[in-house]
Amino acid sequence: MSTVSKDDNLALSSEDSSSPDESELELGLGLSLSHTVKAHQYHNHQHASYARIFTAKDFSSSPSSAGNKRPADSLDATNRPSQVVGWPPLRTYRVNSFNNQVKSTEPFNSVAEKSKNNNTVVRKNTDNRVIDNSINIKDKRHVKNSPFVKVNMDGIPIGRKVNLSSHSSYETLAQTLEDMFNEYESTTGSSGKDHDMTIRGEWHSKLLDGSSKFVLTYEDKEGDWMLVGDVPWGMFVSSVKRLRIMRTSEANGLGPRLEEKNIRQKNKPI
Amino acid sequence: MNYFPDEVIEHVFDYVVSHSDRNALSLVCKSWCRIERFTRQRVFIGNCYSISPERLVQRFPSLKSLTLKGKPHFADFSLVPHGWGGFVYPWIEALAKSKVGLEELRLKRMVVSDDSLELLSRSFMDFKSLVLVSCEGFTTDGLAAVAANCRSLRELDLQENEVEDHKGQWLSCFPESCTSLVSLNFACLKGEINLGALERLVARSPNLKSLRLNRSVPVDALQKILMRAPQLVDLGIGSFFHDLNSDTYAKLKATILKCKSITSLSGFLEVAPFSLAAIYPISQNLTSLNLSYAAGIQSSELIKLIRHCGKLQRLWIMDCIGDKGLGVVASSCKDLEELRVFPSAPFGNHAAVTEKGLVAISMGCPKLHSLLYFCHQMTNAALITVAKNCPNFIRFRLCILDATKPDPDTMQPLDEGFGAIVQSCKRLRRLSLSGKLTDQVFLYIGMYADQLEMLSIAFAGESDKGMLYVLNGCKKLRKLEMRDCPFGDSALLTDIGKYETMRSLWMSSCEVTVGACKTLAKKMPRLNVEIFNESEQEDCDMEDEQRVEKMYLYRTVAGKRNDAPEYVWTL
């Protein structure tokens, strides 16, 4: 009896001091930035940039917004940016809230003097927010969700998986997809497809700009199918669930761009 | 041994409530163990993998309330990859099969599927209370099932969960016959709510004491709801956006005046500038105020509001309040016990807080026992002062945003400051460190922090000695988590028996190697030693010399778990 219950009792701990009953957040600790510098080395301030919570403000004002172009501290698969994963130590939920609130208070303040009915627009934008969790957004996505997403191509029964965290732009992703599905292309031989697919270097841009017979689409967190390429890369990575290389003919009536989606949802009855 | 019949002992045991006391009872003798087993109603499981659901259910057939925690704490900061585990379904399944009369389920950092919510809602006729904190994996469909099927539901409390919103009518799924709600918190939901259904639900819930709305509930709906529920004690406001000159605002002010029972206020997820005056009439009653999500409130307004809050015991705010604002808190809120100051975005906000704000608080609020403080800098002198003024800290968590920053006045590490805290605060149970720190701080912690149960470390320490000071000194240590510290194999392996006295150990980006982890796992069969292998290479080398990026170990009687994803290697 005693060994068994004693063992069990190790599992049945008393309540944690860390979380008093109603306590919501548990935030841990201060984390440094300079990930390459171990604590026992004297912290070199030249390497340390202050970490911060990136907000939409940063991206709208700065010319090199994350995603559209490669950010200055380039996030490739091996290098970490100057921010560190898990920094600052705040729950993702709270971080997302910050990013949302910045977005919402800006237009919010400017429309405050206008018709009060406009508050629905503001609300909808934050409702339908995409997670602009730009703290180290790629790394965050990398560790939070699996970096691998499924890719299916119309006409090919077997899907593939691609590692999003090893890409930092749409171009490289499209190139990878081309490489992946090239092997299938040579065996399928449907009309038009060979021509489009096998021209290296042109395929991916066609895929992205809609001039090939196929378009690259993705399913986002809300279950909608969207065209790849509209939103900044970081935003895409954080909302994509899976990819589909869709025949252009089927892509008509595909999920509209983000703003249209906002308006659509605003008008939906409850 | 027993001079009393079982029924008498049972009756006595009814008065023994705390988990640790009940555990102790069960160890006294066989018959006490048996009696305790059958009368135990509340169980708290700090690590869901430490015991199997079946074992739990078998031992405690009278179970009514279960609290479970899943993922390691650092999962909150995205350090635990997706799919790690913490699934609640097997627990609900086991409970359902065994016909336990479950009434309350409280989960933290677990993965909760809609299926599990559905199963939960159908399996326990007397189910009363569901509390989900930082969970994920479910949608509003799962909530609809709970609303529809739990006839005696009293509490549905969703705190900071990632919920997929299907924009359905989950709130309308509460049947007309449901009048038992006491607490409803859906502040974390992102989608629209059927306002009419909400109002009707509130109207037929005379016992409703706590209501936390999400952002989609506008102010006119709020006003109507408050009219129906003047008995509310805890209110979370969704949207507080309105035209100051409108009828709505006037009505709202009048309605708020009637809500004399409100002592806890939170939310303000959207706020109109200068609108907080409507709250002043009830501010003097507030004991708890959480404005940590209210980015729309200017610091001057915040300060004005706080001047009215003389009875405040718990305050959660953003650092835009500034050091001066904290001075106002210190002079207005003499009963303050818990303070959390969160960083607002963006960085470089001149109103952000420093050590000055904390010192001011410590001077004005001697009852302070729980602190979470994000700041730009801290000094040893300040910490020493704080330690002197507030010897009652139970939880002390300091986050200096630049985590290896030394004392800016002296350029020294913060060892002495934290040393003063642990020496002065004899009841300290939880500590989070930051700033530049050497092994010395760990020497102090090991020496003085004898009630310490949880320690969080990052970018601190110089050698294995640091970790050893802690492991040797802190007899009550339960959870140790560290990242980017230079602690390695020698520290890990010196006192392996220690880990069976603890709940868990997390080490990421430290200096431990695969070989050491293997050794540890081999010697301690009642520990699960998990290594996360996140590299993309197929045949990634698990050679002994290789450094481990992330290791999580925990004691368990359940053996190796069978739901671990591919990247988790249990050694």
CSV table of C-alpha atoms in Angstrom, one decimal, chain B residues 105-472:
chain,number,residue,atom,x,y,z
B,105,LEU,CA,-12.6,20.3,-14.3
B,106,ARG,CA,-9.8,22.9,-14.3
B,107,LEU,CA,-7.1,22.7,-17.0
B,108,LYS,CA,-4.0,24.7,-17.7
B,109,ARG,CA,-1.9,24.5,-20.8
B,110,MET,CA,-3.6,21.5,-22.1
B,111,VAL,CA,-4.8,20.5,-25.5
B,112,VAL,CA,-8.6,20.3,-25.4
B,113,SER,CA,-10.4,19.1,-28.5
B,114,ASP,CA,-14.0,19.7,-29.3
B,115,ASP,CA,-14.5,15.9,-29.0
B,116,SER,CA,-13.3,16.0,-25.4
B,117,LEU,CA,-15.7,18.9,-24.6
B,118,GLU,CA,-18.5,17.0,-26.2
B,119,LEU,CA,-17.7,13.9,-24.2
B,120,LEU,CA,-17.4,15.9,-21.1
B,121,SER,CA,-20.7,17.5,-21.6
B,122,ARG,CA,-22.5,14.2,-22.1
B,123,SER,CA,-20.8,12.1,-19.4
B,124,PHE,CA,-21.4,13.8,-16.1
B,125,MET,CA,-24.9,14.7,-15.1
B,126,ASP,CA,-23.8,17.0,-12.3
B,127,PHE,CA,-21.1,18.8,-14.1
B,128,LYS,CA,-20.8,22.3,-12.7
B,129,SER,CA,-17.6,24.0,-13.5
B,130,LEU,CA,-15.2,24.2,-16.4
B,131,VAL,CA,-12.1,26.4,-16.1
B,132,LEU,CA,-9.7,26.5,-19.0
B,133,VAL,CA,-6.5,28.5,-18.8
B,134,SER,CA,-4.1,28.9,-21.6
B,135,CYS,CA,-5.5,25.9,-23.4
B,136,GLU,CA,-5.9,25.3,-27.1
B,137,GLY,CA,-7.4,22.9,-29.6
B,138,PHE,CA,-11.0,23.7,-29.3
B,139,THR,CA,-13.5,25.8,-31.1
B,140,THR,CA,-16.8,27.4,-30.3
B,141,ASP,CA,-18.5,24.2,-31.3
B,142,GLY,CA,-17.1,22.5,-28.2
B,143,LEU,CA,-18.4,25.4,-26.1
B,144,ALA,CA,-21.8,24.9,-27.7
B,145,ALA,CA,-21.8,21.3,-26.6
B,146,VAL,CA,-21.0,22.3,-23.0
B,147,ALA,CA,-23.6,25.0,-23.0
B,148,ALA,CA,-26.3,22.7,-24.4
B,149,ASN,CA,-25.7,19.6,-22.4
B,150,CYS,CA,-24.4,20.6,-19.0
B,151,ARG,CA,-27.7,21.1,-17.2
B,152,SER,CA,-26.3,22.3,-13.9
B,153,LEU,CA,-23.5,24.4,-15.3
B,154,ARG,CA,-22.4,27.1,-12.8
B,155,GLU,CA,-19.1,28.1,-14.2
B,156,LEU,CA,-17.6,28.5,-17.6
B,157,ASP,CA,-14.4,30.3,-17.3
B,158,LEU,CA,-12.1,30.7,-20.3
B,159,GLN,CA,-8.8,32.5,-19.6
B,160,GLU,CA,-6.5,33.3,-22.4
B,161,ASN,CA,-7.2,30.3,-24.6
B,162,GLU,CA,-6.6,30.0,-28.3
B,163,VAL,CA,-10.1,29.3,-29.4
B,164,GLU,CA,-11.1,28.9,-33.0
B,165,ASP,CA,-14.1,30.9,-33.5
B,166,HIS,CA,-16.7,29.4,-35.8
B,167,LYS,CA,-18.9,32.4,-35.4
B,168,GLY,CA,-21.7,30.1,-34.5
B,169,GLN,CA,-24.4,30.4,-31.9
B,170,TRP,CA,-22.7,28.8,-29.0
B,171,LEU,CA,-24.1,31.2,-26.5
B,172,SER,CA,-27.6,30.5,-27.7
B,173,CYS,CA,-27.1,26.9,-26.9
B,174,PHE,CA,-27.7,27.5,-23.2
B,175,PRO,CA,-31.2,26.1,-22.9
B,176,GLU,CA,-34.0,28.3,-21.4
B,177,SER,CA,-33.9,25.9,-18.4
B,178,CYS,CA,-30.3,26.9,-17.6
B,179,THR,CA,-30.6,29.3,-14.7
B,180,SER,CA,-27.7,28.2,-12.6
B,181,LEU,CA,-24.8,30.3,-14.0
B,182,VAL,CA,-22.6,31.9,-11.4
B,183,SER,CA,-19.6,32.7,-13.6
B,184,LEU,CA,-19.2,33.2,-17.3
B,185,ASN,CA,-16.0,34.4,-18.8
B,186,PHE,CA,-15.5,34.5,-22.6
B,187,ALA,CA,-13.2,37.5,-22.8
B,188,CYS,CA,-10.7,35.6,-24.9
B,189,LEU,CA,-13.1,34.7,-27.7
B,190,LYS,CA,-12.5,36.6,-30.8
B,191,GLY,CA,-15.8,36.3,-32.5
B,192,GLU,CA,-19.2,37.9,-32.4
B,193,ILE,CA,-21.7,37.0,-29.8
B,194,ASN,CA,-25.5,36.9,-30.1
B,195,LEU,CA,-26.2,39.8,-28.0
B,196,GLY,CA,-29.8,39.0,-27.5
B,197,ALA,CA,-29.0,35.5,-26.3
B,198,LEU,CA,-26.5,36.9,-23.9
B,199,GLU,CA,-28.9,39.4,-22.5
B,200,ARG,CA,-31.6,36.7,-22.0
B,201,LEU,CA,-29.0,34.4,-20.4
B,202,VAL,CA,-28.0,37.0,-17.9
B,203,ALA,CA,-31.6,37.8,-17.2
B,204,ARG,CA,-32.4,34.3,-16.2
B,205,SER,CA,-29.3,33.8,-14.1
B,206,PRO,CA,-30.0,35.4,-10.8
B,207,ASN,CA,-26.9,33.9,-9.2
B,208,LEU,CA,-24.6,35.4,-11.8
B,209,LYS,CA,-21.7,36.9,-9.9
B,210,SER,CA,-18.9,37.0,-12.5
B,211,LEU,CA,-19.2,38.1,-16.1
B,212,ARG,CA,-16.4,38.8,-18.4
B,213,LEU,CA,-17.3,39.9,-21.9
B,214,ASN,CA,-15.3,39.8,-25.1
B,215,ARG,CA,-14.4,42.6,-27.3
B,216,SER,CA,-17.5,42.2,-29.5
B,217,VAL,CA,-19.9,43.3,-26.9
B,218,PRO,CA,-20.6,46.9,-27.4
B,219,VAL,CA,-21.4,49.4,-24.8
B,220,ASP,CA,-25.2,49.6,-25.3
B,221,ALA,CA,-25.4,45.9,-24.8
B,222,LEU,CA,-23.2,46.2,-21.7
B,223,GLN,CA,-25.6,48.7,-20.3
B,224,LYS,CA,-28.6,46.5,-20.8
B,225,ILE,CA,-26.7,43.6,-19.3
B,226,LEU,CA,-25.8,45.6,-16.2
B,227,MET,CA,-29.4,46.5,-15.7
B,228,ARG,CA,-30.2,42.9,-15.5
B,229,ALA,CA,-27.4,42.0,-13.3
B,230,PRO,CA,-26.8,44.6,-10.6
B,231,GLN,CA,-25.7,41.8,-8.3
B,232,LEU,CA,-22.5,41.3,-10.3
B,233,VAL,CA,-19.3,41.2,-8.2
B,234,ASP,CA,-16.8,40.7,-11.0
B,235,LEU,CA,-17.1,42.4,-14.4
B,236,GLY,CA,-15.0,42.2,-17.5
B,237,ILE,CA,-15.9,44.9,-20.0
B,238,GLY,CA,-15.4,44.2,-23.6
B,239,SER,CA,-15.8,47.3,-25.5
B,240,PHE,CA,-16.0,50.6,-23.7
B,241,PHE,CA,-16.2,52.7,-26.8
B,242,HIS,CA,-18.9,55.3,-27.0
B,243,ASP,CA,-19.6,58.9,-27.7
B,244,LEU,CA,-19.2,60.9,-24.6
B,245,ASN,CA,-22.2,63.0,-25.4
B,246,SER,CA,-24.6,60.2,-26.3
B,247,ASP,CA,-27.6,58.9,-24.5
B,248,THR,CA,-25.9,55.6,-24.2
B,249,TYR,CA,-23.1,57.1,-22.2
B,250,ALA,CA,-25.6,58.8,-19.9
B,251,LYS,CA,-27.5,55.6,-19.4
B,252,LEU,CA,-24.4,53.7,-18.8
B,253,LYS,CA,-23.2,56.1,-16.1
B,254,ALA,CA,-26.6,55.8,-14.4
B,255,THR,CA,-26.5,52.0,-14.6
B,256,ILE,CA,-23.0,51.7,-13.3
B,257,LEU,CA,-24.1,53.7,-10.2
B,258,LYS,CA,-26.4,50.9,-9.4
B,259,CYS,CA,-23.7,48.2,-9.5
B,260,LYS,CA,-22.6,48.6,-6.0
B,261,SER,CA,-21.5,45.1,-5.6
B,262,ILE,CA,-18.7,45.2,-8.2
B,263,THR,CA,-15.4,44.7,-6.6
B,264,SER,CA,-13.5,43.4,-9.5
B,265,LEU,CA,-13.1,45.0,-12.9
B,266,SER,CA,-11.2,44.0,-16.0
B,267,GLY,CA,-11.2,44.1,-19.7
B,268,PHE,CA,-11.6,47.5,-21.4
B,269,LEU,CA,-10.4,45.8,-24.6
B,270,GLU,CA,-11.5,48.8,-26.5
B,271,VAL,CA,-11.7,52.2,-24.8
B,272,ALA,CA,-12.8,55.6,-25.8
B,273,PRO,CA,-10.5,58.3,-24.5
B,274,PHE,CA,-11.7,60.1,-21.4
B,275,SER,CA,-14.5,57.7,-20.8
B,276,LEU,CA,-13.3,56.3,-17.5
B,277,ALA,CA,-15.1,58.9,-15.5
B,278,ALA,CA,-18.1,56.6,-15.7
B,279,ILE,CA,-16.2,54.2,-13.5
B,280,TYR,CA,-15.3,56.5,-10.8
B,281,PRO,CA,-18.4,56.0,-8.7
B,282,ILE,CA,-17.6,52.3,-8.2
B,283,SER,CA,-13.9,52.6,-8.0
B,284,GLN,CA,-13.8,53.0,-4.3
B,285,ASN,CA,-15.2,49.6,-4.0
B,286,LEU,CA,-12.7,47.9,-6.2
B,287,THR,CA,-10.4,45.3,-4.7
B,288,SER,CA,-9.2,44.0,-8.0
B,289,LEU,CA,-8.5,45.9,-11.2
B,290,ASN,CA,-7.0,44.5,-14.4
B,291,LEU,CA,-6.3,47.0,-17.1
B,292,SER,CA,-3.4,45.1,-18.6
B,293,TYR,CA,-5.3,44.7,-21.9
B,294,ALA,CA,-6.6,48.2,-22.0
B,295,ALA,CA,-4.1,49.7,-24.4
B,296,GLY,CA,-6.5,52.5,-25.2
B,297,ILE,CA,-6.2,54.2,-21.8
B,298,GLN,CA,-3.8,57.0,-21.5
B,299,SER,CA,-1.6,57.1,-18.5
B,300,SER,CA,-3.0,60.3,-17.1
B,301,GLU,CA,-6.5,58.8,-17.2
B,302,LEU,CA,-5.2,55.7,-15.6
B,303,ILE,CA,-3.6,57.7,-12.8
B,304,LYS,CA,-6.8,59.6,-12.2
B,305,LEU,CA,-8.8,56.5,-11.9
B,306,ILE,CA,-6.4,54.9,-9.5
B,307,ARG,CA,-6.6,57.8,-7.1
B,308,HIS,CA,-10.2,56.7,-6.5
B,309,CYS,CA,-9.3,53.1,-5.8
B,310,GLY,CA,-8.3,53.2,-2.2
B,311,LYS,CA,-9.3,49.6,-1.5
B,312,LEU,CA,-7.3,48.0,-4.2
B,313,GLN,CA,-5.7,44.7,-3.4
B,314,ARG,CA,-4.8,43.5,-6.8
B,315,LEU,CA,-3.7,45.6,-9.7
B,316,TRP,CA,-2.6,44.6,-13.2
B,317,ILE,CA,-1.5,47.4,-15.5
B,318,MET,CA,0.8,48.3,-18.3
B,319,ASP,CA,4.0,50.1,-17.9
B,320,CYS,CA,2.7,53.2,-19.5
B,321,ILE,CA,1.6,54.2,-16.1
B,322,GLY,CA,5.3,55.1,-15.5
B,323,ASP,CA,7.3,55.5,-12.4
B,324,LYS,CA,5.3,58.6,-11.4
B,325,GLY,CA,2.1,56.7,-11.8
B,326,LEU,CA,3.4,53.9,-9.6
B,327,GLY,CA,4.0,56.6,-7.0
B,328,VAL,CA,0.3,57.4,-7.2
B,329,VAL,CA,-0.5,53.8,-6.7
B,330,ALA,CA,1.8,53.7,-3.7
B,331,SER,CA,0.0,56.6,-2.1
B,332,SER,CA,-3.5,55.6,-3.0
B,333,CYS,CA,-3.6,51.8,-2.6
B,334,LYS,CA,-2.4,51.1,0.8
B,335,ASP,CA,-3.9,47.6,0.8
B,336,LEU,CA,-2.2,46.5,-2.3
B,337,GLU,CA,-1.1,42.8,-2.2
B,338,GLU,CA,-0.5,41.9,-5.8
B,339,LEU,CA,0.9,44.0,-8.6
B,340,ARG,CA,1.7,43.1,-12.2
B,341,VAL,CA,3.2,45.6,-14.5
B,342,PHE,CA,3.3,44.5,-18.2
B,343,PRO,CA,5.3,46.0,-21.0
B,344,SER,CA,3.3,48.0,-23.4
B,345,ALA,CA,4.2,48.3,-27.0
B,346,PRO,CA,6.1,49.8,-28.6
B,347,PHE,CA,9.5,49.9,-27.0
B,348,GLY,CA,11.1,53.1,-26.2
B,349,ASN,CA,8.0,54.4,-24.4
B,350,HIS,CA,9.3,57.1,-22.1
B,351,ALA,CA,6.7,56.3,-19.6
B,352,ALA,CA,8.0,52.8,-19.0
B,353,VAL,CA,9.0,51.9,-15.5
B,354,THR,CA,12.3,51.5,-13.8
B,355,GLU,CA,13.5,50.6,-10.3
B,356,LYS,CA,12.1,53.9,-9.0
B,357,GLY,CA,8.6,52.8,-9.5
B,358,LEU,CA,9.2,49.6,-7.7
B,359,VAL,CA,10.8,51.4,-4.8
B,360,ALA,CA,7.9,53.8,-4.5
B,361,ILE,CA,5.5,50.9,-4.4
B,362,SER,CA,7.5,49.1,-1.7
B,363,MET,CA,7.4,52.2,0.4
B,364,GLY,CA,3.7,52.7,0.1
B,365,CYS,CA,2.4,49.1,0.0
B,366,PRO,CA,3.9,47.0,2.8
B,367,LYS,CA,1.4,44.3,2.3
B,368,LEU,CA,2.6,43.5,-1.1
B,369,HIS,CA,3.3,39.8,-1.5
B,370,SER,CA,3.0,39.1,-5.2
B,371,LEU,CA,4.9,40.9,-7.9
B,372,LEU,CA,5.4,40.6,-11.6
B,373,TYR,CA,7.4,43.5,-12.9
B,374,PHE,CA,8.6,44.2,-16.4
B,375,CYS,CA,11.0,47.1,-16.4
B,376,HIS,CA,13.9,48.6,-18.2
B,377,GLN,CA,16.4,48.5,-15.5
B,378,MET,CA,17.0,47.6,-11.9
B,379,THR,CA,19.6,48.4,-9.3
B,380,ASN,CA,20.9,46.5,-6.3
B,381,ALA,CA,20.2,49.4,-4.1
B,382,ALA,CA,16.5,49.4,-5.2
B,383,LEU,CA,16.2,45.7,-4.6
B,384,ILE,CA,17.7,45.9,-1.2
B,385,THR,CA,15.3,48.7,-0.3
B,386,VAL,CA,12.4,46.7,-1.6
B,387,ALA,CA,13.5,43.7,0.4
B,388,LYS,CA,13.5,45.7,3.5
B,389,ASN,CA,10.2,47.3,3.0
B,390,CYS,CA,8.3,44.3,1.8
B,391,PRO,CA,9.4,41.2,3.7
B,392,ASN,CA,6.2,39.3,2.8
B,393,PHE,CA,6.8,38.4,-0.8
B,394,ILE,CA,5.5,35.0,-1.8
B,395,ARG,CA,6.0,35.5,-5.5
B,396,PHE,CA,8.7,37.8,-6.8
B,397,ARG,CA,9.1,37.9,-10.6
B,398,LEU,CA,11.3,40.5,-12.1
B,399,CYS,CA,11.8,40.8,-15.8
B,400,ILE,CA,14.3,43.3,-17.0
B,401,LEU,CA,13.7,43.7,-20.7
B,402,ASP,CA,17.4,43.5,-21.5
B,403,ALA,CA,18.0,40.4,-19.5
B,404,THR,CA,21.7,40.5,-18.9
B,405,LYS,CA,21.7,44.1,-18.0
B,406,PRO,CA,23.7,44.9,-14.9
B,407,ASP,CA,23.0,47.5,-12.3
B,408,PRO,CA,23.2,50.7,-14.4
B,409,ASP,CA,24.6,52.8,-11.5
B,410,THR,CA,27.4,50.5,-10.4
B,411,MET,CA,27.7,48.2,-13.4
B,412,GLN,CA,27.6,45.3,-11.0
B,413,PRO,CA,25.6,42.1,-11.4
B,414,LEU,CA,22.3,42.0,-9.5
B,415,ASP,CA,23.4,39.2,-7.2
B,416,GLU,CA,23.3,41.3,-4.1
B,417,GLY,CA,19.9,42.7,-4.8
B,418,PHE,CA,18.2,39.3,-5.3
B,419,GLY,CA,20.2,38.0,-2.4
B,420,ALA,CA,18.6,40.6,-0.2
B,421,ILE,CA,15.2,39.6,-1.5
B,422,VAL,CA,15.6,35.9,-0.7
B,423,GLN,CA,17.2,36.7,2.7
B,424,SER,CA,14.5,39.0,3.7
B,425,CYS,CA,11.4,37.2,2.3
B,426,LYS,CA,11.3,34.1,4.3
B,427,ARG,CA,8.1,33.0,2.8
B,428,LEU,CA,9.2,33.3,-0.8
B,429,ARG,CA,7.8,30.4,-2.9
B,430,ARG,CA,8.3,31.6,-6.4
B,431,LEU,CA,11.2,33.6,-7.9
B,432,SER,CA,12.0,34.7,-11.4
B,433,LEU,CA,15.4,36.3,-12.0
B,434,SER,CA,16.8,38.6,-14.7
B,435,GLY,CA,19.6,41.0,-15.2
B,436,LYS,CA,23.2,40.2,-15.1
B,437,LEU,CA,23.8,37.5,-12.6
B,438,THR,CA,26.7,35.3,-11.6
B,439,ASP,CA,26.9,32.1,-9.6
B,440,GLN,CA,26.7,34.2,-6.4
B,441,VAL,CA,23.0,34.8,-6.7
B,442,PHE,CA,22.5,31.1,-6.7
B,443,LEU,CA,24.6,30.7,-3.6
B,444,TYR,CA,22.3,33.1,-1.9
B,445,ILE,CA,19.2,31.3,-3.2
B,446,GLY,CA,20.5,28.0,-2.0
B,447,MET,CA,21.3,29.5,1.4
B,448,TYR,CA,18.2,31.5,2.1
B,449,ALA,CA,15.3,30.5,-0.1
B,450,ASP,CA,14.2,27.5,1.9
B,451,GLN,CA,10.5,27.8,1.0
B,452,LEU,CA,11.2,28.2,-2.6
B,453,GLU,CA,9.1,26.0,-4.9
B,454,MET,CA,9.6,27.4,-8.3
B,455,LEU,CA,12.6,29.1,-9.8
B,456,SER,CA,12.9,30.5,-13.4
B,457,ILE,CA,16.3,31.5,-14.8
B,458,ALA,CA,17.5,32.8,-18.0
B,459,PHE,CA,20.9,33.9,-19.3
B,460,ALA,CA,22.3,33.7,-15.8
B,461,GLY,CA,25.1,32.0,-13.9
B,462,GLU,CA,28.7,31.2,-14.7
B,463,SER,CA,29.4,27.6,-14.0
B,464,ASP,CA,27.8,24.4,-12.8
B,465,LYS,CA,28.2,25.5,-9.3
B,466,GLY,CA,25.3,27.9,-9.7
B,467,MET,CA,22.8,25.1,-10.4
B,468,LEU,CA,24.3,23.0,-7.7
B,469,TYR,CA,23.8,25.6,-5.1
B,470,VAL,CA,20.1,25.6,-5.9
B,471,LEU,CA,19.7,21.9,-6.1
B,472,ASN,CA,21.5,21.4,-2.8
